[in-house]
Structure formats: C-alpha cells, structure tokens
Tab-separated table of N, CA and C in Angstrom:
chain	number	residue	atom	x	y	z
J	794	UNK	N	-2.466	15.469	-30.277
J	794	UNK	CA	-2.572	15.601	-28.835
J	794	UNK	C	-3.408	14.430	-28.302
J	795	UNK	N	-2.916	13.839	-27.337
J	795	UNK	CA	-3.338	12.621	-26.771
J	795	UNK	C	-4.805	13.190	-26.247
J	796	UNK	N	-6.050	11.993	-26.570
J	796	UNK	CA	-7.210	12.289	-25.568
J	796	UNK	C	-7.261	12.913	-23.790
J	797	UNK	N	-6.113	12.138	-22.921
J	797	UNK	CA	-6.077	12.544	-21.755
J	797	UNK	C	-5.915	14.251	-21.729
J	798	UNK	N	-4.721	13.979	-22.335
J	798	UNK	CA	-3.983	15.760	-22.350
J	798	UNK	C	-5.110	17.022	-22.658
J	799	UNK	N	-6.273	16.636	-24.003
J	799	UNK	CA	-7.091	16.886	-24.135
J	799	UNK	C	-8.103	17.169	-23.067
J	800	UNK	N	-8.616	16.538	-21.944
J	800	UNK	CA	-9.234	16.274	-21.215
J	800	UNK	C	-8.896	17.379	-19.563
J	801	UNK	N	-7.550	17.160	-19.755
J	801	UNK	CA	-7.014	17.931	-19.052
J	801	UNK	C	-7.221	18.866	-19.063
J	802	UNK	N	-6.267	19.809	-19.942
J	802	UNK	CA	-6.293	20.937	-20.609
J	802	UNK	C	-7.859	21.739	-20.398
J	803	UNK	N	-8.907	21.077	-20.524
J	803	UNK	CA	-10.382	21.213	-20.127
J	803	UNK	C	-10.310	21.267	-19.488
J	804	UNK	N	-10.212	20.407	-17.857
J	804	UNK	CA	-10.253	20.777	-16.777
J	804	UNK	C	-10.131	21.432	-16.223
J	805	UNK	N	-8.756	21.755	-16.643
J	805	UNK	CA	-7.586	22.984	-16.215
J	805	UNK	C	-8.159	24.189	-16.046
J	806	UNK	N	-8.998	24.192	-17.386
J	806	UNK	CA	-9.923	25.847	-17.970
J	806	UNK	C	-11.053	25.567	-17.379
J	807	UNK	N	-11.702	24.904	-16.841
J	807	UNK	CA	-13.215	24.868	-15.924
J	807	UNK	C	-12.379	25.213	-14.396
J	808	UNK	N	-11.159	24.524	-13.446
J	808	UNK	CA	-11.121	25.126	-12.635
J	808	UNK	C	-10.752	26.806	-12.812
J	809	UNK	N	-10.040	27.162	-13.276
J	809	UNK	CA	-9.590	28.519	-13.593
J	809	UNK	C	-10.766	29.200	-13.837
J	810	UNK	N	-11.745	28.472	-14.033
J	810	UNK	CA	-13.025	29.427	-14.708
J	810	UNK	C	-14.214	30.003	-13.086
J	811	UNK	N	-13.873	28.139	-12.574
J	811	UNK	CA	-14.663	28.498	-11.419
J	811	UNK	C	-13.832	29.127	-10.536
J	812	UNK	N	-12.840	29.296	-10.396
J	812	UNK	CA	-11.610	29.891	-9.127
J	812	UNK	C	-11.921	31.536	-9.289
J	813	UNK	N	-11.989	31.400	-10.395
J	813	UNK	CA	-12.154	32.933	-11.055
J	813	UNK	C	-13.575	33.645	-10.567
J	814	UNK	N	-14.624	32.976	-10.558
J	814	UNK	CA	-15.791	33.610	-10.315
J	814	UNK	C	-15.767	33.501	-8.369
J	815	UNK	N	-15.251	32.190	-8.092
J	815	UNK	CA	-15.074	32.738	-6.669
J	815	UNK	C	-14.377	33.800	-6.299
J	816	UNK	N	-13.439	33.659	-6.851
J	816	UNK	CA	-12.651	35.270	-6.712
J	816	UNK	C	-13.063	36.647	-6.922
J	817	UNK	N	-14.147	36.645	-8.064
J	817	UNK	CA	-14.581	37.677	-8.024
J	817	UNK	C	-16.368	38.221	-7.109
J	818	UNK	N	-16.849	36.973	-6.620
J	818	UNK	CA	-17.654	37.236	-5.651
J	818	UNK	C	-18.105	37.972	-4.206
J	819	UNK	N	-18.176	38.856	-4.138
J	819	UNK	CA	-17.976	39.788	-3.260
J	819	UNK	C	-18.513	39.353	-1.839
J	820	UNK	N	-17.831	39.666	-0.983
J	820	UNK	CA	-18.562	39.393	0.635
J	820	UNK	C	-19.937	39.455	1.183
J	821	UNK	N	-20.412	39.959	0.509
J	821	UNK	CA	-22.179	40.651	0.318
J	821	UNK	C	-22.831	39.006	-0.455
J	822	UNK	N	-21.999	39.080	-1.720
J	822	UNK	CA	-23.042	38.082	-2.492
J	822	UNK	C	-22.547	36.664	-1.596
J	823	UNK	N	-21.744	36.387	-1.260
J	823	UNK	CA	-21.465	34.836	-0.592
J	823	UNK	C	-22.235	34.733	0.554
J	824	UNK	N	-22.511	36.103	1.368
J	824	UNK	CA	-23.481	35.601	2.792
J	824	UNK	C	-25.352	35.272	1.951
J	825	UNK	N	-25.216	36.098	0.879
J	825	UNK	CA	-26.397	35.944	-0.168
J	825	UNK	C	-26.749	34.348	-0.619
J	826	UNK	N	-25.540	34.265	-1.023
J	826	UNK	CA	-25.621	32.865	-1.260
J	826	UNK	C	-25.825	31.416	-0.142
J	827	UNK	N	-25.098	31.812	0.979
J	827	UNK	CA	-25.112	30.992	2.195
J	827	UNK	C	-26.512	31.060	2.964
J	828	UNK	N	-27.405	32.141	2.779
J	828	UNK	CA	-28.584	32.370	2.932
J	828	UNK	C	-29.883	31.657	1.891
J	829	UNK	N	-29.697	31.706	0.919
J	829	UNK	CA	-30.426	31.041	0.004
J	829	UNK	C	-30.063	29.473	0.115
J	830	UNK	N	-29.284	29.461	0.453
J	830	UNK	CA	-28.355	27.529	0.621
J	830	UNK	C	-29.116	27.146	1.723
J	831	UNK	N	-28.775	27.846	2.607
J	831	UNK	CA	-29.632	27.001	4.195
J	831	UNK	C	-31.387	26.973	3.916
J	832	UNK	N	-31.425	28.379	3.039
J	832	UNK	CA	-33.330	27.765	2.926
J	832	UNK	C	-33.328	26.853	2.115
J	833	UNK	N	-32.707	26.244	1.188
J	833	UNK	CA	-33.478	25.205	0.203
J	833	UNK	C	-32.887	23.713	0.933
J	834	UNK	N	-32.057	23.868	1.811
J	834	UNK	CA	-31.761	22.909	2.647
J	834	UNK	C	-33.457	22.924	3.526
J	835	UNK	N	-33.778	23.662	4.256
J	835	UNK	CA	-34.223	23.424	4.759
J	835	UNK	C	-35.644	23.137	4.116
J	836	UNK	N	-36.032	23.533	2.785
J	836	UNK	CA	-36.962	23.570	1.913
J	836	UNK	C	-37.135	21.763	1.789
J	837	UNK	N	-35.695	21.563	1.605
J	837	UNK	CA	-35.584	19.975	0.902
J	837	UNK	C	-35.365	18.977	2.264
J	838	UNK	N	-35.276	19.955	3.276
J	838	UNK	CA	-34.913	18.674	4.857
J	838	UNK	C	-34.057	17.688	4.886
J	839	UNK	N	-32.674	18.921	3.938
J	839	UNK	CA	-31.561	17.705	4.220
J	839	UNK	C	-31.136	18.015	5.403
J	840	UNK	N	-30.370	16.942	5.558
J	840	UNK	CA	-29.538	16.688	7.000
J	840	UNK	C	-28.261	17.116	7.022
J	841	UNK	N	-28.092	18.145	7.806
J	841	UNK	CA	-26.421	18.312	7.604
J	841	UNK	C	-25.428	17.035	7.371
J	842	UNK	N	-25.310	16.791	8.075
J	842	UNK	CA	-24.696	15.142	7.313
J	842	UNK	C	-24.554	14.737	6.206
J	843	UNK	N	-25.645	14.784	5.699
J	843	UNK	CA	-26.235	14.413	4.331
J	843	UNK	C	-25.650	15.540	3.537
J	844	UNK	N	-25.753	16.312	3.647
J	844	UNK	CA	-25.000	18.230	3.293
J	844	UNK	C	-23.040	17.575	2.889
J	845	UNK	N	-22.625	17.482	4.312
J	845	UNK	CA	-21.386	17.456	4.598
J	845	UNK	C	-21.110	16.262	3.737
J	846	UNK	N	-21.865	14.967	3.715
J	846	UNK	CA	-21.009	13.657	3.168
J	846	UNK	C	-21.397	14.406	1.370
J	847	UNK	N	-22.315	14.870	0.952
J	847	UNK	CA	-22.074	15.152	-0.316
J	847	UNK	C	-21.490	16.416	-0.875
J	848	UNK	N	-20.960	17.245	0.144
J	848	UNK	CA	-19.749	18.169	-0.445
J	848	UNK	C	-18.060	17.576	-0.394
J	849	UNK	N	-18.478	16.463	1.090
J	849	UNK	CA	-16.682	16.190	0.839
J	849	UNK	C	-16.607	14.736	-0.390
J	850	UNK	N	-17.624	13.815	-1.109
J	850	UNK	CA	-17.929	13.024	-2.112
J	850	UNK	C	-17.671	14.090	-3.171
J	851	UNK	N	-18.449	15.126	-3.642
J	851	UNK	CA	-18.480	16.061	-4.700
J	851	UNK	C	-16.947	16.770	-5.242
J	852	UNK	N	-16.457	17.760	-4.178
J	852	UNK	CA	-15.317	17.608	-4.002
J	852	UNK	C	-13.939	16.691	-4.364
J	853	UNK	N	-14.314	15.741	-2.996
J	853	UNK	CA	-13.270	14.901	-3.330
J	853	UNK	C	-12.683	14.245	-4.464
J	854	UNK	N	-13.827	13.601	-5.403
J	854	UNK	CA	-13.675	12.834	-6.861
J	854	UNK	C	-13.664	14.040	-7.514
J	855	UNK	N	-13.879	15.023	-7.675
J	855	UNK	CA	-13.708	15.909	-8.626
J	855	UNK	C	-12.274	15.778	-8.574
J	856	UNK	N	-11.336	16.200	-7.816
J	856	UNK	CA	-10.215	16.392	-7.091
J	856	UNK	C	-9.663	15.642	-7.231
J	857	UNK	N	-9.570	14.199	-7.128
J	857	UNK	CA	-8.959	12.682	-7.975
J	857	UNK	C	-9.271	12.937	-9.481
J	858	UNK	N	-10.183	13.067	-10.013
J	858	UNK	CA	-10.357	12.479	-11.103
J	858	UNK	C	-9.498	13.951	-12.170
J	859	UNK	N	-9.567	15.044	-11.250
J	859	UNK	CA	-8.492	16.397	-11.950
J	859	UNK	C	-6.975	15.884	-11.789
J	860	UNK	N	-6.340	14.610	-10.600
J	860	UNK	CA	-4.929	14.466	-10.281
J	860	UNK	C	-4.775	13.379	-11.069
J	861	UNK	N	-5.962	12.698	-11.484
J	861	UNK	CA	-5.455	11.286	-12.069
J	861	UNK	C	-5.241	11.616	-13.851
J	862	UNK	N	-6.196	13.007	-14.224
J	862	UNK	CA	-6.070	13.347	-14.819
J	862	UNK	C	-4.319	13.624	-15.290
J	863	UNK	N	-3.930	14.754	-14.678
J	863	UNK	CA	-2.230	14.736	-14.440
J	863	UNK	C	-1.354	13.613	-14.781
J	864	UNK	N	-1.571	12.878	-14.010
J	864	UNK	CA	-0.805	11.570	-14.178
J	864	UNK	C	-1.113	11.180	-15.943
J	865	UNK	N	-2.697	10.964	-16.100
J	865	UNK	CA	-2.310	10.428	-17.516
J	865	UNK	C	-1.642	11.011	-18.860
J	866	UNK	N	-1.842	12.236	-18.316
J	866	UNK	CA	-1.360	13.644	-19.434
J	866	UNK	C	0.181	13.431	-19.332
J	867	UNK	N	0.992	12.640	-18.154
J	867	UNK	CA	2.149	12.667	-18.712
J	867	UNK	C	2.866	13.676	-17.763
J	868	UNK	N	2.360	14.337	-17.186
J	868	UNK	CA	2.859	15.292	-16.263
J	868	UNK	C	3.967	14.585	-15.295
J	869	UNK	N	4.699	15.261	-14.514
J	869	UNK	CA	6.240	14.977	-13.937
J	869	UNK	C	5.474	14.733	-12.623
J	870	UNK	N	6.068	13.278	-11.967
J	870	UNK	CA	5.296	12.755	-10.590
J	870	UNK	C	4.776	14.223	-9.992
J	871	UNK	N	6.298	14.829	-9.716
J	871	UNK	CA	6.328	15.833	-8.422
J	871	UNK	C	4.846	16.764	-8.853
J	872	UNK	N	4.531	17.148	-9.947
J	872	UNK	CA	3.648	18.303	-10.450
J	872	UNK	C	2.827	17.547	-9.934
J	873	UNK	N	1.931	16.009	-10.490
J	873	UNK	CA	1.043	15.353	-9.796
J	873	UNK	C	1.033	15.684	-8.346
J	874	UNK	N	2.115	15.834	-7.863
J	874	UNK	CA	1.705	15.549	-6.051
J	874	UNK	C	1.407	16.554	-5.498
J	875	UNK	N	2.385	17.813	-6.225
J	875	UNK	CA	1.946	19.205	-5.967
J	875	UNK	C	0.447	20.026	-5.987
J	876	UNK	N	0.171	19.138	-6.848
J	876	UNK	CA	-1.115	19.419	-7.100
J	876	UNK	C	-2.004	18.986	-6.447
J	877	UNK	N	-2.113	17.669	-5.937
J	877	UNK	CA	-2.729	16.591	-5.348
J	877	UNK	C	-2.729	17.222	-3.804
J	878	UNK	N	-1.580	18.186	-3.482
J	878	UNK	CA	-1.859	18.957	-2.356
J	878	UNK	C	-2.571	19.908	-2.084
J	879	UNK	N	-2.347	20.516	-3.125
J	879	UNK	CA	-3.130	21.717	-3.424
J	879	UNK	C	-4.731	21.275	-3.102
J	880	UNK	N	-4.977	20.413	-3.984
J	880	UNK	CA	-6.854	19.829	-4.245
J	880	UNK	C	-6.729	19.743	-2.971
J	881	UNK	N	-6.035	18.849	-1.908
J	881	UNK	CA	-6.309	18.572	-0.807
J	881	UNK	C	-6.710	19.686	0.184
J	882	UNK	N	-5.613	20.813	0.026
J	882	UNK	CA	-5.691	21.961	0.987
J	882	UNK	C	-7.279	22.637	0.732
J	883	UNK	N	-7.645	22.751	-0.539
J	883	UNK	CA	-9.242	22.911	-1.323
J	883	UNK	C	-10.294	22.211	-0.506
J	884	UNK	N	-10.332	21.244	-0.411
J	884	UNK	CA	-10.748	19.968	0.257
J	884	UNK	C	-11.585	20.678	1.641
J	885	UNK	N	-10.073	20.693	2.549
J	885	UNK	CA	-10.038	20.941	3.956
J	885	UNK	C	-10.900	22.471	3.737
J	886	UNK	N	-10.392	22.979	2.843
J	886	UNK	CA	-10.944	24.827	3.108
J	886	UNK	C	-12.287	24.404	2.927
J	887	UNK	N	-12.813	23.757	1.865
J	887	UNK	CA	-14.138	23.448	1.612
J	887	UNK	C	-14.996	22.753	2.548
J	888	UNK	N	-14.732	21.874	2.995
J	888	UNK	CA	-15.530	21.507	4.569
J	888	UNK	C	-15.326	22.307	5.242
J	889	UNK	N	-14.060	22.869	5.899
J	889	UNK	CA	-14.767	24.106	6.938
J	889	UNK	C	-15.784	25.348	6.813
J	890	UNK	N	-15.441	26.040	5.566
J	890	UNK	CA	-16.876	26.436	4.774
J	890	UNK	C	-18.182	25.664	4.992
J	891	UNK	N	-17.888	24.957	4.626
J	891	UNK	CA	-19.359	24.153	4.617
J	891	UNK	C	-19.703	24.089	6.708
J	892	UNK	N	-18.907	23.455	6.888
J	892	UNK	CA	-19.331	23.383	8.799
J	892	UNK	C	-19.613	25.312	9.453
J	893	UNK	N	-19.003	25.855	8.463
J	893	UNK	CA	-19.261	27.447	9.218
J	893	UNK	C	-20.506	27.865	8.906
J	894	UNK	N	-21.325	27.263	7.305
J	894	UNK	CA	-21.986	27.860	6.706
J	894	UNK	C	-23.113	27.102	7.785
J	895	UNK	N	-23.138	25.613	7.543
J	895	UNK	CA	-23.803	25.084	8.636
J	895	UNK	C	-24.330	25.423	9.909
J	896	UNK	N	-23.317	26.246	10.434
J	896	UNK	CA	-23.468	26.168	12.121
J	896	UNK	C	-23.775	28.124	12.049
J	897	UNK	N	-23.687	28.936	11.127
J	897	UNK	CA	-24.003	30.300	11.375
J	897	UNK	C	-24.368	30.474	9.739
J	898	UNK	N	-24.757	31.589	9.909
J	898	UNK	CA	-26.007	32.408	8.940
J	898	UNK	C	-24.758	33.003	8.079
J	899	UNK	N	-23.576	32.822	7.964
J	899	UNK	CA	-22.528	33.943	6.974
J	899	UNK	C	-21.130	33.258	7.245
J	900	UNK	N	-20.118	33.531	6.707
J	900	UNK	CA	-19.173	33.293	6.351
J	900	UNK	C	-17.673	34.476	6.910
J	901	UNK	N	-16.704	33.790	8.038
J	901	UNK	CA	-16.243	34.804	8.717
J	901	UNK	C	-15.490	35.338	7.498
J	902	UNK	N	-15.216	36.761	7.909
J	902	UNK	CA	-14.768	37.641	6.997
J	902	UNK	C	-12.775	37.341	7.124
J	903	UNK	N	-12.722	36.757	8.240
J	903	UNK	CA	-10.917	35.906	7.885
J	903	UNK	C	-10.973	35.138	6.814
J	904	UNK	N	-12.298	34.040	7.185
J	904	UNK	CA	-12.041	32.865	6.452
J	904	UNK	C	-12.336	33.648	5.116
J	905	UNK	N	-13.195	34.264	4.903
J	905	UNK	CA	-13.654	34.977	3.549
J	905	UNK	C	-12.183	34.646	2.486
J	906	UNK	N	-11.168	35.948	3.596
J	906	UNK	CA	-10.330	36.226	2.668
J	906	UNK	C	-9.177	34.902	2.210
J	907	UNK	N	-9.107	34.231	3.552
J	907	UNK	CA	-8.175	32.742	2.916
J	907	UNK	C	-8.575	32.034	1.671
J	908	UNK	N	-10.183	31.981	1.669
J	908	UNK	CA	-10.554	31.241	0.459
J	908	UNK	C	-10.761	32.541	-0.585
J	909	UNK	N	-10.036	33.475	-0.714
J	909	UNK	CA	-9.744	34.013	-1.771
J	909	UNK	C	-8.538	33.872	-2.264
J	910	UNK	N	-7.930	33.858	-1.677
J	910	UNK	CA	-6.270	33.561	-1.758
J	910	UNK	C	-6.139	31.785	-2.269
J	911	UNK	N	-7.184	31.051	-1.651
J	911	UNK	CA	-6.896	29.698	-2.020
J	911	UNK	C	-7.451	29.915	-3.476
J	912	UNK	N	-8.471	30.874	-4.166
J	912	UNK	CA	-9.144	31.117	-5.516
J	912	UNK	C	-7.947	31.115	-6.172
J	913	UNK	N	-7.547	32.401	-5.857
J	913	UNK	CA	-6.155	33.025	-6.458
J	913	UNK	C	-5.060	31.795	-6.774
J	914	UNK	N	-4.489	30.909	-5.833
J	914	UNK	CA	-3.499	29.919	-6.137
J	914	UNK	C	-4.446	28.596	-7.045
J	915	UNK	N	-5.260	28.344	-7.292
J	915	UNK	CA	-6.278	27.790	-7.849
J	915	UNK	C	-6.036	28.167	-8.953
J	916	UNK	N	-6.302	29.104	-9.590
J	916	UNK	CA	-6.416	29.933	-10.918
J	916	UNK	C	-4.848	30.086	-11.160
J	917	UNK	N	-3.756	29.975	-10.341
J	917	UNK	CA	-2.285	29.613	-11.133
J	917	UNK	C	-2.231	28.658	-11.387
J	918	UNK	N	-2.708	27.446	-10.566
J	918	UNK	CA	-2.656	25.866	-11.187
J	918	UNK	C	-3.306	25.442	-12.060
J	919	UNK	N	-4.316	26.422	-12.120
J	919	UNK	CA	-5.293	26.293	-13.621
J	919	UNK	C	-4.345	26.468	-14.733
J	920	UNK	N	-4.245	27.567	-15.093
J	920	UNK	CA	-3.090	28.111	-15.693
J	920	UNK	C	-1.846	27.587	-16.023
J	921	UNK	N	-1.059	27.257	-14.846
J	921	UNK	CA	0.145	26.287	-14.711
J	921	UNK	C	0.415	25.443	-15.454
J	922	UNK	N	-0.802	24.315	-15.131
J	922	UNK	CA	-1.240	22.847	-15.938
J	922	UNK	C	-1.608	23.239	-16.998
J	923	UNK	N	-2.499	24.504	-17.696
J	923	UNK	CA	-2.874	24.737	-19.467
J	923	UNK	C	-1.630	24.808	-20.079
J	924	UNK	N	-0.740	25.611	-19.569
J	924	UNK	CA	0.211	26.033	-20.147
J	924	UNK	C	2.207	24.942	-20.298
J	925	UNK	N	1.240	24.286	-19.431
J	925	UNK	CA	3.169	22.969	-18.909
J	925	UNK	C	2.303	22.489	-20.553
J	926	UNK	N	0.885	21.827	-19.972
J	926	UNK	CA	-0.029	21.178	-21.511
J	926	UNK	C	0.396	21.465	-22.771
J	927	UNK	N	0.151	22.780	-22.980
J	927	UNK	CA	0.382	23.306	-24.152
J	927	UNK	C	1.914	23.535	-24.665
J	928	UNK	N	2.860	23.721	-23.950
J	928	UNK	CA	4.177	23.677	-24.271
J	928	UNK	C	4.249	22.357	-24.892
C-alpha cells in the first residue's frame, strides 16, 4: 500500500472519529462548550478576528491537505471534487458557528441540528474514502 493511501486512510478515520463525537454531543454540552470558549478568549484577549482568521486558516488547510490527500491516493477526479465540496460546505458551516458563537452566548438550536446532519454526512465520507481505500 502506497504511503499516500496510507495517510489517507488515517485521515479518513480521524475525520469519522471527530464527526462522530460531534454527533454525539448533546445541545447542553455545546452551549457548555461555547461558554468556556468565550471565557478563555477573553482570559487570553483574543480578538475576534484573530478568533475568525484562525478557525477559517485551521479549517481550511486541514481541508486541502484531506483533498490533496485524495488526489494522491489515486482516487477518481469526480470523488476528489465531491469531496472538496463537501470540506467546503464544512468550511462555510464552521464560520457561521464560529460568527454565532461570537456574537451570542449559545448556539441556535436550527443551526444545532444542520451541523449534525453535516456530522452525519462527514462520517459517510469518512467511511466512503476508508472503504473505496481499502477495496
């Protein structure tokens, strides 16, 4: 098995791993969490800005470096791009999270459930990609 494919295949199982624990995080513990986030922000006197440019940096290259991944594993363009949408749609959900968490004390209980559903399709592409891999 080629190093990339290798590499992949890892990836694959760290997103599925983290999609998974978002998924199973309950509405209670995420305003928990969005509460403890804004104090150590404010503990540490970052700047929202500073907040926002290093979740959509963090994010983003994670998110390239999981599609470029694809590509080297050999994967079929279209799966690359499919995917490459997917991260993207992740992306967008993830900054607005971040601007909601920013601008109020909790997390709306719509948006709650979209980014469960984005967990959920997350954890098939996890999956998806282990398993195209492993065939």
């Amino acid at each position: 098995m080629e190093i990339a494919i290798k590499i992949t295949l890892i990836a694959s199982l760290i997103l599925v791993g983290y999609s998974l624990s978002q998924l199973l995080t309950s509405y209670e513990g995420v305003c928990e969490k969005v509460k403890r986030f804004k104090e150590l922000a404010v503990e540490t006197e970052s700047k929202d800005s500073e907040i926002k440019m290093s979740n959509t940096f963090l994010t983003g290259v994670l998110s390239v470096i999981f599609v470029v991944l694809l590509y080297l594993s050999g994967l079929a363009y279209w799966v690359v791009a499919v995917v490459a949408a997917k991260m993207v749609v992740t992306c967008i959900l993830s900054n607005k999270e971040l601007n909601m968490i920013l601008t109020s004390d909790s997390v709306d209980q719509n948006f709650f459930k979209v980014s469960k559903v984005d967990s959920v399709i997350n954890i098939l592409t996890g999956l998806a990609v282990a398993v195209i891999l492993i065939a």
